[in-house]
Amino acid sequence: MSLLSLLIFLPIVAGILILLLPSAWQQRYKYVALGAVLLQMLISAYIYINFDNTLSGIADQSTFQLVERIPWIRLNLGALGNLEIDYFLGIDGLSMPFLVLTSLVMLVALLASWDIQKNLKGYFALFLLLDCAVMGVFSALDFFLFYIFYELMLLPLYFLIGMWGGVRREYAAIKFFLYTLLGSVFMLLVIIGLYFSVTDPETGGHTFNMLHMMNPANYAQDSIFSVIAGQEIFGVSARLLAFIVLFVAFAIKVPIVPLHTWLPDAHVEAPTPVSIILAGVLLKIGGYGILRVCLSIFPDAAIQSAWWLGLIGVASILYGALNALAQRDLKRLIAYSSISHMGFVLLGIASATSEGISGAMMQMISHGFLSSMLFFLVGVIYERVHNREIPNFRGLALIMPRYTVFVMIAFFASLGLPGFSAFIAEAFSLIGAFNSQSINGLLPRWMAVAGSVGILLGASYLLWTLQRMFFGETRLWGGDEWKAKLTDVNGREVFALTSLALMSLALGILPSLAFDKMNASVLELIQLMNIR
Amino acid sequence: MDTFTKETISLLALIATLLPLFSFAGILLVPGSRDRGSFFSILNIATSLLISVVIFLNVWNKQPIHQQFDWFIIGDWRFKIGILINNLSALMLLLISFIATLVHVYSTKYMEGDPYIFRYWAYLGLFCFSMFGLVITDNLLLLYMFWELVGFSSYLLIGFWFTRETAVQANKKAFLMNRLGDLGFLTGIMIVFSQFQTLDVNLLFSEGGFFKRSLVQGDLWYFSSNHMPAVWLTIAGLAFFFGATAKSAQFPLHTWLPDAMEGPTSVSSLIHAATMVAAGVFLIARIYPIFNPTVLIVIASIGAFTAFMAATIALTQNDIKRILAYSTISQLGFMMLAMGVGAVAPAIFHLVTHAFFKCLLFLAAGAVIHELHHLKDKKGLDFDHQDIRNMGGLRKFMPITFITMLLASLALIGLPFTSGYLSKDAILIQSFEWAESQGSIARIIPYTALFASWMTAFYVARLIFKVFFGELRLNVLFGQAFSLHEAPVAMKSVLVVLAIFCLFPLFSLNPFHASHAWIIEGLPYFSTTPTVESYHILIPAVVSIAAIILILIGYKWYGKNEKAPDYTKAAVFRFSQEQWYLNRLYKVMFVDSVLGLARTAFSFDRTIVDGIVNFSGKIIIVLSAVSEWLDRKVVDGLVNGVASVARTIGNFVRHFQTGRLQHYLLFMILILLTFFVLKYFSQAI
Amino acid sequence: MNEYLPYLSELLSEALSGISFILPEIALVLTFLLVIVVDLFIPGKNSVNTSAIALTGIIISAYLNYQQSLSIEKGLSLFSGSIVLDRVAIGFKLIFAFVTVLFVVFIKGNTALKRHNKGLGDLYMLLPAVLLGLNLMAMASNLLMVYISIEMVSIASYLMVGYVSGEGKQTEASMKYALFGSACSAIMLYGMSLLYGFTGTISLSDGNIIAQLSHIAEPAIALAILLTLVGIGFKLSFVPLHFWSPDVYQGAPTPVTAFLSTAPKIAGFAILIRFLIPFYGYGAATGIQVFDFETTITVIAIATMILGNFAAIWQNNIKRMLAYSSIAHTGFALMAIVAIYQNGIRSLLFYFTVYAIMNMAAFMIADQVEQRTGEDDVRKYKGLGKFMKVEILCFVVILVSLTGLPPTGGFIAKLFIFTSAFEKYQASGSVWVLSLLVTGAITTVVSLFYYFKIPLNAYLREPDREYPVSSGLNFISYVILALTILIIVLGLFPSILA
Amino acid sequence: MIPLSHYMLISAALFSIGIYAVLSKRNAIMILIGIEFMLNAAILNFVAFSKHDKFAASGQVFALFAIVLAAAAVAVSLAIILNVYKYYKTIDPTKIDKLRD
């Protein structure tokens, strides 16, 4: 069993173990989960260290690492040919960073769930199932397998939000589920279409292998998604349509304006650890999907629609930031800030330049750490007083100095203070977007300039919050009762927050920690996009 | 001391830069180090100063030092960072470390007794680190990073007393306005990177650098194989200048600086008078070749206008720090003006002299405030200890403070024998020469500056006379005789040292003529305007004589006894006192409108975007089950628009499920018939 | 008559030789008789004997079917072309046997039926009979056989629905069912008579039938075929022949509902396939379309999917909701019928297997809930997740499978249907097929609304009454668990079914 | 010889009458009778067409089976209607609508 399988199935094993343990031991479940997550963390650290920077991946199986390819489903469907589905895992520079990110975010989320009291068995089992699904999405190279993991994420999330969430949890949970399902059902249709269009050059049969889908030579002459045939559906190029469908499916996850309305609800209603996972990892699946699937399989359509992607990115940046500015609920504010920050990802990706895509990748990783940190911080006060309305707090810096320090680190890091990862990420997303006009002519320069306004707005809402909640004389809505409850961060919290802050700082000072690993893949991806 | 190799010097510069960072990290992270924060910080900054001296001696008027390292690779592009020390940066390094050291020493007394003083030392460390980094780095991106870090540490220091509402408002404003400027900086970086694929300052802006090699032809701006519309060259210049505008508090982004006075006075003197605000001027000097003539005219106009505007405002302010703040803005305007007219070296020269005398002014003012504050605390009185209307006659109590501050004031006014005279007149002269070559309209610029210079004399006189002459007005206010003390030694000695630097000999042996000042000789001269000899005599004379007259008027009005005509009702006075109403204007224009936009966006989000999904087709639902739908079924997990439509359709088909057998059969047959007819007879019909 | 005498012995010997191929059916006939006899002589409420006999007979028949599946390679036409025995038919028969066995288990677990004062002997008697009818439906290859088998299943079903008749609703359901069904079969019979008149033959496997039809005016053929389809559609309950099903499903005893929504429906598909294949084959061979099945069935499929899913949103009665869900699934399976190819039936068979498991499991769980809490209203499921832990957990998996999400068998089944429809689209480029695909996708999302009402109530809401800490597991719970695991295994390794 | 079309016309008329009865009568028994009309229409067709199907005479066989099965169906239906009457005290199908949406 290779490392990737271990990474994926370790949580499942732990989850089953938890299910089998008697309920009398329910206080120990979290240690089982912690063990699994820590082990996962070690494995991903090992993978990171032993990752070969020079291998590019993207479309060539031989340059993927830790490849595992086992025939899984072989079904004779008569005239439809043989259904060939492989258990096909592998990582390259685009996916490896996310494995590391996921394992760290999961660890933090687990630490944030330390005080969960309700139905522990179900909680940790679902948590670990989610962990498994996320790891699977990032390492699957067979589209069918990818889709299975992709959908598998929905259920645990539905229950995690729905059962352990806030007041309007039912609404938020189903809304989230529906949005995502709406995207993914149509994705399934495109997957089937791709299956029929692509043949495996080795066996001649149809295949779900994503890598084969990236090579135009593998498309059957008259197939619907054939590059040469250029078939049309309702007068729109089939490939463009498929790209749009896939893009929408992933963009819902990212999320983009105007497909974002699930996000504030889901984040706000979800319990803290789930918000951490949502913001820290799940949003990245959207971005990852766009890179791995939309750009790689439909580069022609991607280039065709780059202008719109860029526009959506800019719109998300500005719109998310403006919305954040209007919030009174701290968690909602951070949720909207996520929309804004993820807009940079889209802008960077749309530029199709090495700076832009690297910046987008960096932004995803950085946002993974920082948004986890932010949601963790919200969780800290929410856990203590069950309130997170910004106007209800004032002068927290006096009673919670260490907490305030972490808040400041997190806020300033997210608003792009140099030295933290978000700065490098946003700067290069924007530089890439600006550069695009000169290099490939995809995005007009004003988009980058407009996007940079998001940096200013980002500073505005975060600083305003800082001023309103943390500075000034202490004045709390809940009076002395709150004052007694609002104790400063404890050791577990400090550990989680520090590790996230350090990751962000490390990436900000030594971006090469991430860039070196992904460079070959990014270049390969751009090469792939420009071939056609 | 020429024995140092390039590598050693780079290493030294690095050490000098990192030492304050160690104070920052050490004080905050190492347990138990908080109590020894001052010692630790002073040690570090003093070492930095020492190193800076060494570096200065090794670099000044010698080969610049440029060392590079790989930072990271992105795409095909190898991102290098490094240290570039030429005359300019060596000078800045020395200046900053020197003033920072003095301010550190001063602060030991000034901040004594503050419970969170360890944070003060830490923040100062961070600031010094960022500032050093800013001046020695060779890369625009890194420059930008330090640029922001400087802003960040300024944010921390302005809001040092974070329980004060005004302080946190002020630091937010400062950071945001600087952010706004940063957008310009970033845009500039994007343009430069896009055109040249590098951000190396040396490659870009040195003699024979990329900028010199790029050329504008027609509407396009070429460099090797790249080209973009020529307008981007102008935009780049404007963008960088916009960045500098924010940091150096130029119109229209100057309003943060007076508010920033909420920070401790020592901070104001270091950051908001001497060093950080000068970063904008430094930036422009560093990247000077990027500016094309259009941009230069903009710079000159903005500089002159700022100088003038800030001076008019300073005329009527009563808060001692606010007067100094506006005076800083005004002086920065002079520097910008100098940049605009091509007087880079005089601008930097003025930067240096201004750093000393303005720092001194602030520190002396700090001493005054410190004493008054003490008095206030001791006697439990309630008055504004920064309001000059409460002061007066202090020269009796604080002679050293008075003398040093007087010297600094003279330098600020620009009277002969002071450093300010040398630098300011150099600027004025050159701007007149420039205007000569530019034509008639451009003359407005130097004349504006001239007026500003005169007003400077008046408001400085007003300040000095009100604070140090006459009687202590507190005595009148509270009806008892107070007595004050001279500042403690640590503060006093700093004032004296700085006062020495307000005099001419350290800068030029000729007290009347700046053209042979060593700083000017050591810096590049970009100006091409012809020298007009008459100006070199005429202007200093006019400036000085007028200044002296104004000082006398000031003395008459404010000095002995209050005989100032009452202008407080005059519109012009109000206009000046309300700082040209710019704050309010900005609030209405930007803050309110952005917040309004944000609220609109949010309600748009709630009602329209969500609504398009949520409420499509809801009208039909409303007919069937409004009340139930709203309270219970909304939560039934069936809320989205898809849901509404789905439910509508579902409800529609449900009507056919009447429970009556014969209806079922009838519907069935009707549907079949309809299908049949449509399929086979539709053409016939 | 004399003129036929020379052929008589030939016919007889053919009939006799065919007998060896209908051993499973013979076993069922014998079981049927045996159950009647036993029930007659050992009367009373104790139905252990009858159930055991019925079960044994069904299992033997299933085993015989399995044996056949090993030996039969290509289709055999038996009894003068009345029935055809091929792998597809055997596949269907195995599904029916499986469903019937589950049905027996289900009846045994249902206390309401057990308590009935008539005893269950009659019900067990009906089982072999209805299974026989189902088997014949799977094999029928002429119109007469189609009619007979459909009527056999129908009459037995009427009886089962009205069997307990402990309350008004049940009798109402059975009356609606019987009258609607009779009317439909009468209409079908009329359609068949027209078809017979147009072609002069009742054989479906005979290629001539189409050739004959091509000489007749198109509307006339259409009328005959549409009328015939009414009878088949009644079994499938597609639009517009679905009206009976929600009412009947709600009214009938839950095990019967489970059975009715599974086996006869699948059998209806078997007949539909038999009916269509000659037409498709002829169309493919000659390029002449005597009837536009593609459009007709596409329209029906779209309407059925939309109606089933959208109407289900409004239901709060679990059985009614599942009834609409089964209508929706019919529509989905019709998608594959549009796209059917000679061998594409395999994916359809997979779909039906999965559907049978999911549907039976869903009804079993619903029945368990009703038995233990007395609730058949989904809104009253609040907090059940803690009370009936295993059952509700299984319910969630089953519902996920019904929605068609991985990693369940329902997903693979849905994938197969989509796959064959997509293949059809790629071959034909027809907008109709594309709209089928899109409808299928959208209705999948819609189905989430109502399926997830159950976990929503069971897990996300607090109970409004006191439940004991946890209810224990009974035999049915283990069956449910086994079925659930089977669904997941089929989702991960669908190859095992091949 | 009576032409085939006459049979078909009569059978169509029977069928239509049957449908009318099924749809309009307020009595379940009458509906059942309507169904019988429809069945008989079909059976008449079969017999009539069978004349032209000399070899197999499938139509006649079909008719026989149909008669038998119709009888069985009617028997079951009658029993059920009886049951309904027990609970509803009516056999008017328009009043038997407890099961509905």
PDB file of N, CA and C in Angstrom, chain C residues 140-151 184-204 209 213 221 223-232 271 275, chain D residues 15 39 41-43 45-46 49 59 62 66 69:
ATOM      1  N   ALA C 140     -42.214 -13.408 -21.985  1.00  0.00           N
ATOM      2  CA  ALA C 140     -43.265 -13.338 -22.989  1.00  0.00           C
ATOM      3  C   ALA C 140     -42.751 -12.818 -24.318  1.00  0.00           C
ATOM      4  N   SER C 141     -43.124 -13.492 -25.368  1.00  0.00           N
ATOM      5  CA  SER C 141     -42.685 -12.977 -26.663  1.00  0.00           C
ATOM      6  C   SER C 141     -43.810 -12.990 -27.682  1.00  0.00           C
ATOM      7  N   ASN C 142     -45.033 -13.178 -27.257  1.00  0.00           N
ATOM      8  CA  ASN C 142     -46.109 -12.794 -28.157  1.00  0.00           C
ATOM      9  C   ASN C 142     -47.176 -12.059 -27.371  1.00  0.00           C
ATOM     10  N   LEU C 143     -48.087 -11.444 -28.102  1.00  0.00           N
ATOM     11  CA  LEU C 143     -49.035 -10.544 -27.451  1.00  0.00           C
ATOM     12  C   LEU C 143     -49.895 -11.286 -26.445  1.00  0.00           C
ATOM     13  N   LEU C 144     -50.235 -12.507 -26.775  1.00  0.00           N
ATOM     14  CA  LEU C 144     -51.083 -13.277 -25.877  1.00  0.00           C
ATOM     15  C   LEU C 144     -50.388 -13.498 -24.541  1.00  0.00           C
ATOM     16  N   MET C 145     -49.137 -13.880 -24.642  1.00  0.00           N
ATOM     17  CA  MET C 145     -48.372 -14.132 -23.426  1.00  0.00           C
ATOM     18  C   MET C 145     -48.222 -12.836 -22.621  1.00  0.00           C
ATOM     19  N   VAL C 146     -48.031 -11.776 -23.348  1.00  0.00           N
ATOM     20  CA  VAL C 146     -47.918 -10.485 -22.665  1.00  0.00           C
ATOM     21  C   VAL C 146     -49.195 -10.234 -21.876  1.00  0.00           C
ATOM     22  N   TYR C 147     -50.298 -10.420 -22.558  1.00  0.00           N
ATOM     23  CA  TYR C 147     -51.573 -10.133 -21.906  1.00  0.00           C
ATOM     24  C   TYR C 147     -51.787 -11.048 -20.712  1.00  0.00           C
ATOM     25  N   ILE C 148     -51.587 -12.336 -20.929  1.00  0.00           N
ATOM     26  CA  ILE C 148     -51.833 -13.298 -19.854  1.00  0.00           C
ATOM     27  C   ILE C 148     -50.953 -12.988 -18.652  1.00  0.00           C
ATOM     28  N   SER C 149     -49.680 -12.786 -18.902  1.00  0.00           N
ATOM     29  CA  SER C 149     -48.773 -12.596 -17.773  1.00  0.00           C
ATOM     30  C   SER C 149     -49.107 -11.303 -17.028  1.00  0.00           C
ATOM     31  N   ILE C 150     -49.423 -10.276 -17.788  1.00  0.00           N
ATOM     32  CA  ILE C 150     -49.755  -9.016 -17.122  1.00  0.00           C
ATOM     33  C   ILE C 150     -51.001  -9.194 -16.266  1.00  0.00           C
ATOM     34  N   GLU C 151     -51.986  -9.846 -16.813  1.00  0.00           N
ATOM     35  CA  GLU C 151     -53.218 -10.052 -16.057  1.00  0.00           C
ATOM     36  C   GLU C 151     -52.964 -10.907 -14.819  1.00  0.00           C
ATOM     37  N   CYS C 184     -57.167  -0.258 -17.838  1.00  0.00           N
ATOM     38  CA  CYS C 184     -55.933  -0.182 -18.628  1.00  0.00           C
ATOM     39  C   CYS C 184     -55.749  -1.460 -19.436  1.00  0.00           C
ATOM     40  N   SER C 185     -56.017  -2.587 -18.786  1.00  0.00           N
ATOM     41  CA  SER C 185     -55.766  -3.819 -19.533  1.00  0.00           C
ATOM     42  C   SER C 185     -56.794  -3.951 -20.645  1.00  0.00           C
ATOM     43  N   ALA C 186     -58.006  -3.441 -20.435  1.00  0.00           N
ATOM     44  CA  ALA C 186     -58.987  -3.478 -21.510  1.00  0.00           C
ATOM     45  C   ALA C 186     -58.507  -2.633 -22.682  1.00  0.00           C
ATOM     46  N   ILE C 187     -57.975  -1.459 -22.332  1.00  0.00           N
ATOM     47  CA  ILE C 187     -57.480  -0.591 -23.407  1.00  0.00           C
ATOM     48  C   ILE C 187     -56.334  -1.272 -24.148  1.00  0.00           C
ATOM     49  N   MET C 188     -55.465  -1.893 -23.343  1.00  0.00           N
ATOM     50  CA  MET C 188     -54.329  -2.584 -23.967  1.00  0.00           C
ATOM     51  C   MET C 188     -54.825  -3.685 -24.897  1.00  0.00           C
ATOM     52  N   LEU C 189     -55.809  -4.397 -24.406  1.00  0.00           N
ATOM     53  CA  LEU C 189     -56.312  -5.507 -25.209  1.00  0.00           C
ATOM     54  C   LEU C 189     -56.867  -4.996 -26.528  1.00  0.00           C
ATOM     55  N   TYR C 190     -57.527  -3.885 -26.474  1.00  0.00           N
ATOM     56  CA  TYR C 190     -58.052  -3.307 -27.702  1.00  0.00           C
ATOM     57  C   TYR C 190     -56.900  -2.945 -28.640  1.00  0.00           C
ATOM     58  N   GLY C 191     -55.899  -2.350 -28.051  1.00  0.00           N
ATOM     59  CA  GLY C 191     -54.730  -2.012 -28.857  1.00  0.00           C
ATOM     60  C   GLY C 191     -54.108  -3.259 -29.464  1.00  0.00           C
ATOM     61  N   MET C 192     -54.020  -4.325 -28.681  1.00  0.00           N
ATOM     62  CA  MET C 192     -53.433  -5.555 -29.188  1.00  0.00           C
ATOM     63  C   MET C 192     -54.284  -6.119 -30.334  1.00  0.00           C
ATOM     64  N   SER C 193     -55.614  -5.997 -30.151  1.00  0.00           N
ATOM     65  CA  SER C 193     -56.467  -6.534 -31.203  1.00  0.00           C
ATOM     66  C   SER C 193     -56.233  -5.778 -32.505  1.00  0.00           C
ATOM     67  N   LEU C 194     -56.029  -4.492 -32.383  1.00  0.00           N
ATOM     68  CA  LEU C 194     -55.740  -3.717 -33.594  1.00  0.00           C
ATOM     69  C   LEU C 194     -54.414  -4.148 -34.201  1.00  0.00           C
ATOM     70  N   LEU C 195     -53.422  -4.317 -33.331  1.00  0.00           N
ATOM     71  CA  LEU C 195     -52.115  -4.737 -33.838  1.00  0.00           C
ATOM     72  C   LEU C 195     -52.251  -6.068 -34.565  1.00  0.00           C
ATOM     73  N   TYR C 196     -53.000  -6.947 -33.953  1.00  0.00           N
ATOM     74  CA  TYR C 196     -53.213  -8.251 -34.560  1.00  0.00           C
ATOM     75  C   TYR C 196     -53.879  -8.078 -35.912  1.00  0.00           C
ATOM     76  N   GLY C 197     -54.871  -7.200 -35.934  1.00  0.00           N
ATOM     77  CA  GLY C 197     -55.561  -6.975 -37.188  1.00  0.00           C
ATOM     78  C   GLY C 197     -54.634  -6.399 -38.252  1.00  0.00           C
ATOM     79  N   PHE C 198     -53.778  -5.510 -37.866  1.00  0.00           N
ATOM     80  CA  PHE C 198     -52.881  -4.889 -38.847  1.00  0.00           C
ATOM     81  C   PHE C 198     -51.858  -5.856 -39.385  1.00  0.00           C
ATOM     82  N   THR C 199     -51.430  -6.811 -38.538  1.00  0.00           N
ATOM     83  CA  THR C 199     -50.281  -7.628 -38.938  1.00  0.00           C
ATOM     84  C   THR C 199     -50.650  -9.071 -39.186  1.00  0.00           C
ATOM     85  N   GLY C 200     -51.713  -9.521 -38.600  1.00  0.00           N
ATOM     86  CA  GLY C 200     -52.096 -10.913 -38.768  1.00  0.00           C
ATOM     87  C   GLY C 200     -51.291 -11.850 -37.910  1.00  0.00           C
ATOM     88  N   THR C 201     -50.536 -11.348 -37.001  1.00  0.00           N
ATOM     89  CA  THR C 201     -49.781 -12.242 -36.122  1.00  0.00           C
ATOM     90  C   THR C 201     -49.734 -11.645 -34.724  1.00  0.00           C
ATOM     91  N   ILE C 202     -49.554 -12.498 -33.756  1.00  0.00           N
ATOM     92  CA  ILE C 202     -49.416 -11.974 -32.398  1.00  0.00           C
ATOM     93  C   ILE C 202     -47.989 -12.138 -31.889  1.00  0.00           C
ATOM     94  N   SER C 203     -47.159 -12.655 -32.767  1.00  0.00           N
ATOM     95  CA  SER C 203     -45.789 -12.901 -32.327  1.00  0.00           C
ATOM     96  C   SER C 203     -45.010 -11.590 -32.301  1.00  0.00           C
ATOM     97  N   LEU C 204     -44.217 -11.443 -31.263  1.00  0.00           N
ATOM     98  CA  LEU C 204     -43.380 -10.248 -31.196  1.00  0.00           C
ATOM     99  C   LEU C 204     -41.993 -10.499 -31.763  1.00  0.00           C
ATOM    100  N   ILE C 209     -43.857  -8.741 -38.333  1.00  0.00           N
ATOM    101  CA  ILE C 209     -44.864  -7.856 -37.739  1.00  0.00           C
ATOM    102  C   ILE C 209     -44.600  -6.406 -38.120  1.00  0.00           C
ATOM    103  N   LEU C 213     -46.585  -3.838 -40.586  1.00  0.00           N
ATOM    104  CA  LEU C 213     -47.051  -2.553 -40.079  1.00  0.00           C
ATOM    105  C   LEU C 213     -46.681  -1.413 -40.993  1.00  0.00           C
ATOM    106  N   ILE C 221     -51.243   3.020 -36.814  1.00  0.00           N
ATOM    107  CA  ILE C 221     -50.257   2.257 -36.044  1.00  0.00           C
ATOM    108  C   ILE C 221     -50.055   2.915 -34.693  1.00  0.00           C
ATOM    109  N   LEU C 223     -51.963   4.712 -32.983  1.00  0.00           N
ATOM    110  CA  LEU C 223     -53.075   4.483 -32.065  1.00  0.00           C
ATOM    111  C   LEU C 223     -52.960   3.102 -31.444  1.00  0.00           C
ATOM    112  N   ALA C 224     -52.730   2.108 -32.284  1.00  0.00           N
ATOM    113  CA  ALA C 224     -52.648   0.737 -31.772  1.00  0.00           C
ATOM    114  C   ALA C 224     -51.512   0.621 -30.761  1.00  0.00           C
ATOM    115  N   ILE C 225     -50.379   1.163 -31.102  1.00  0.00           N
ATOM    116  CA  ILE C 225     -49.228   1.017 -30.209  1.00  0.00           C
ATOM    117  C   ILE C 225     -49.443   1.793 -28.918  1.00  0.00           C
ATOM    118  N   LEU C 226     -49.996   2.971 -29.055  1.00  0.00           N
ATOM    119  CA  LEU C 226     -50.221   3.760 -27.845  1.00  0.00           C
ATOM    120  C   LEU C 226     -51.189   3.038 -26.921  1.00  0.00           C
ATOM    121  N   LEU C 227     -52.235   2.477 -27.493  1.00  0.00           N
ATOM    122  CA  LEU C 227     -53.199   1.774 -26.642  1.00  0.00           C
ATOM    123  C   LEU C 227     -52.528   0.581 -25.966  1.00  0.00           C
ATOM    124  N   THR C 228     -51.672  -0.100 -26.704  1.00  0.00           N
ATOM    125  CA  THR C 228     -50.971  -1.233 -26.100  1.00  0.00           C
ATOM    126  C   THR C 228     -50.046  -0.762 -24.979  1.00  0.00           C
ATOM    127  N   LEU C 229     -49.400   0.348 -25.278  1.00  0.00           N
ATOM    128  CA  LEU C 229     -48.474   0.874 -24.266  1.00  0.00           C
ATOM    129  C   LEU C 229     -49.203   1.234 -22.969  1.00  0.00           C
ATOM    130  N   VAL C 230     -50.484   1.523 -23.070  1.00  0.00           N
ATOM    131  CA  VAL C 230     -51.222   1.878 -21.860  1.00  0.00           C
ATOM    132  C   VAL C 230     -51.140   0.744 -20.840  1.00  0.00           C
ATOM    133  N   GLY C 231     -51.320  -0.471 -21.318  1.00  0.00           N
ATOM    134  CA  GLY C 231     -51.295  -1.606 -20.398  1.00  0.00           C
ATOM    135  C   GLY C 231     -49.931  -1.794 -19.777  1.00  0.00           C
ATOM    136  N   ILE C 232     -48.894  -1.648 -20.607  1.00  0.00           N
ATOM    137  CA  ILE C 232     -47.541  -1.802 -20.075  1.00  0.00           C
ATOM    138  C   ILE C 232     -47.231  -0.642 -19.128  1.00  0.00           C
ATOM    139  N   ILE C 271     -41.110  -6.345 -20.343  1.00  0.00           N
ATOM    140  CA  ILE C 271     -42.038  -6.438 -21.474  1.00  0.00           C
ATOM    141  C   ILE C 271     -41.824  -5.300 -22.445  1.00  0.00           C
ATOM    142  N   PHE C 275     -41.043  -5.600 -26.356  1.00  0.00           N
ATOM    143  CA  PHE C 275     -41.945  -4.971 -27.300  1.00  0.00           C
ATOM    144  C   PHE C 275     -41.183  -4.054 -28.244  1.00  0.00           C
TER     145      PHE C 275
ATOM    146  N   PHE D  15     -66.216  -0.024 -27.683  1.00  0.00           N
ATOM    147  CA  PHE D  15     -65.086   0.479 -26.905  1.00  0.00           C
ATOM    148  C   PHE D  15     -65.394   1.882 -26.379  1.00  0.00           C
ATOM    149  N   LEU D  39     -63.511  -4.618 -23.061  1.00  0.00           N
ATOM    150  CA  LEU D  39     -62.893  -5.917 -23.290  1.00  0.00           C
ATOM    151  C   LEU D  39     -63.577  -6.627 -24.443  1.00  0.00           C
ATOM    152  N   ALA D  41     -65.193  -5.362 -26.861  1.00  0.00           N
ATOM    153  CA  ALA D  41     -64.840  -4.725 -28.127  1.00  0.00           C
ATOM    154  C   ALA D  41     -63.564  -5.345 -28.668  1.00  0.00           C
ATOM    155  N   ALA D  42     -62.579  -5.487 -27.768  1.00  0.00           N
ATOM    156  CA  ALA D  42     -61.311  -6.064 -28.204  1.00  0.00           C
ATOM    157  C   ALA D  42     -61.497  -7.505 -28.644  1.00  0.00           C
ATOM    158  N   ILE D  43     -62.278  -8.240 -27.860  1.00  0.00           N
ATOM    159  CA  ILE D  43     -62.468  -9.649 -28.180  1.00  0.00           C
ATOM    160  C   ILE D  43     -63.143  -9.793 -29.547  1.00  0.00           C
ATOM    161  N   ASN D  45     -62.936  -7.806 -32.000  1.00  0.00           N
ATOM    162  CA  ASN D  45     -61.882  -7.551 -32.983  1.00  0.00           C
ATOM    163  C   ASN D  45     -61.076  -8.807 -33.242  1.00  0.00           C
ATOM    164  N   PHE D  46     -60.629  -9.409 -32.145  1.00  0.00           N
ATOM    165  CA  PHE D  46     -59.779 -10.598 -32.293  1.00  0.00           C
ATOM    166  C   PHE D  46     -60.469 -11.659 -33.139  1.00  0.00           C
ATOM    167  N   PHE D  49     -60.735 -10.516 -36.772  1.00  0.00           N
ATOM    168  CA  PHE D  49     -59.451 -10.561 -37.493  1.00  0.00           C
ATOM    169  C   PHE D  49     -58.997 -11.990 -37.685  1.00  0.00           C
ATOM    170  N   GLY D  59     -56.089 -15.365 -33.089  1.00  0.00           N
ATOM    171  CA  GLY D  59     -57.090 -14.435 -32.612  1.00  0.00           C
ATOM    172  C   GLY D  59     -58.143 -15.135 -31.779  1.00  0.00           C
ATOM    173  N   PHE D  62     -56.718 -16.129 -28.550  1.00  0.00           N
ATOM    174  CA  PHE D  62     -56.566 -14.914 -27.754  1.00  0.00           C
ATOM    175  C   PHE D  62     -57.916 -14.547 -27.136  1.00  0.00           C
ATOM    176  N   ALA D  66     -58.812 -14.201 -23.279  1.00  0.00           N
ATOM    177  CA  ALA D  66     -59.233 -12.886 -22.787  1.00  0.00           C
ATOM    178  C   ALA D  66     -60.542 -12.996 -22.023  1.00  0.00           C
ATOM    179  N   LEU D  69     -59.753 -14.530 -18.612  1.00  0.00           N
ATOM    180  CA  LEU D  69     -59.059 -13.611 -17.702  1.00  0.00           C
ATOM    181  C   LEU D  69     -59.969 -12.464 -17.287  1.00  0.00           C
TER     182      LEU D  69
END
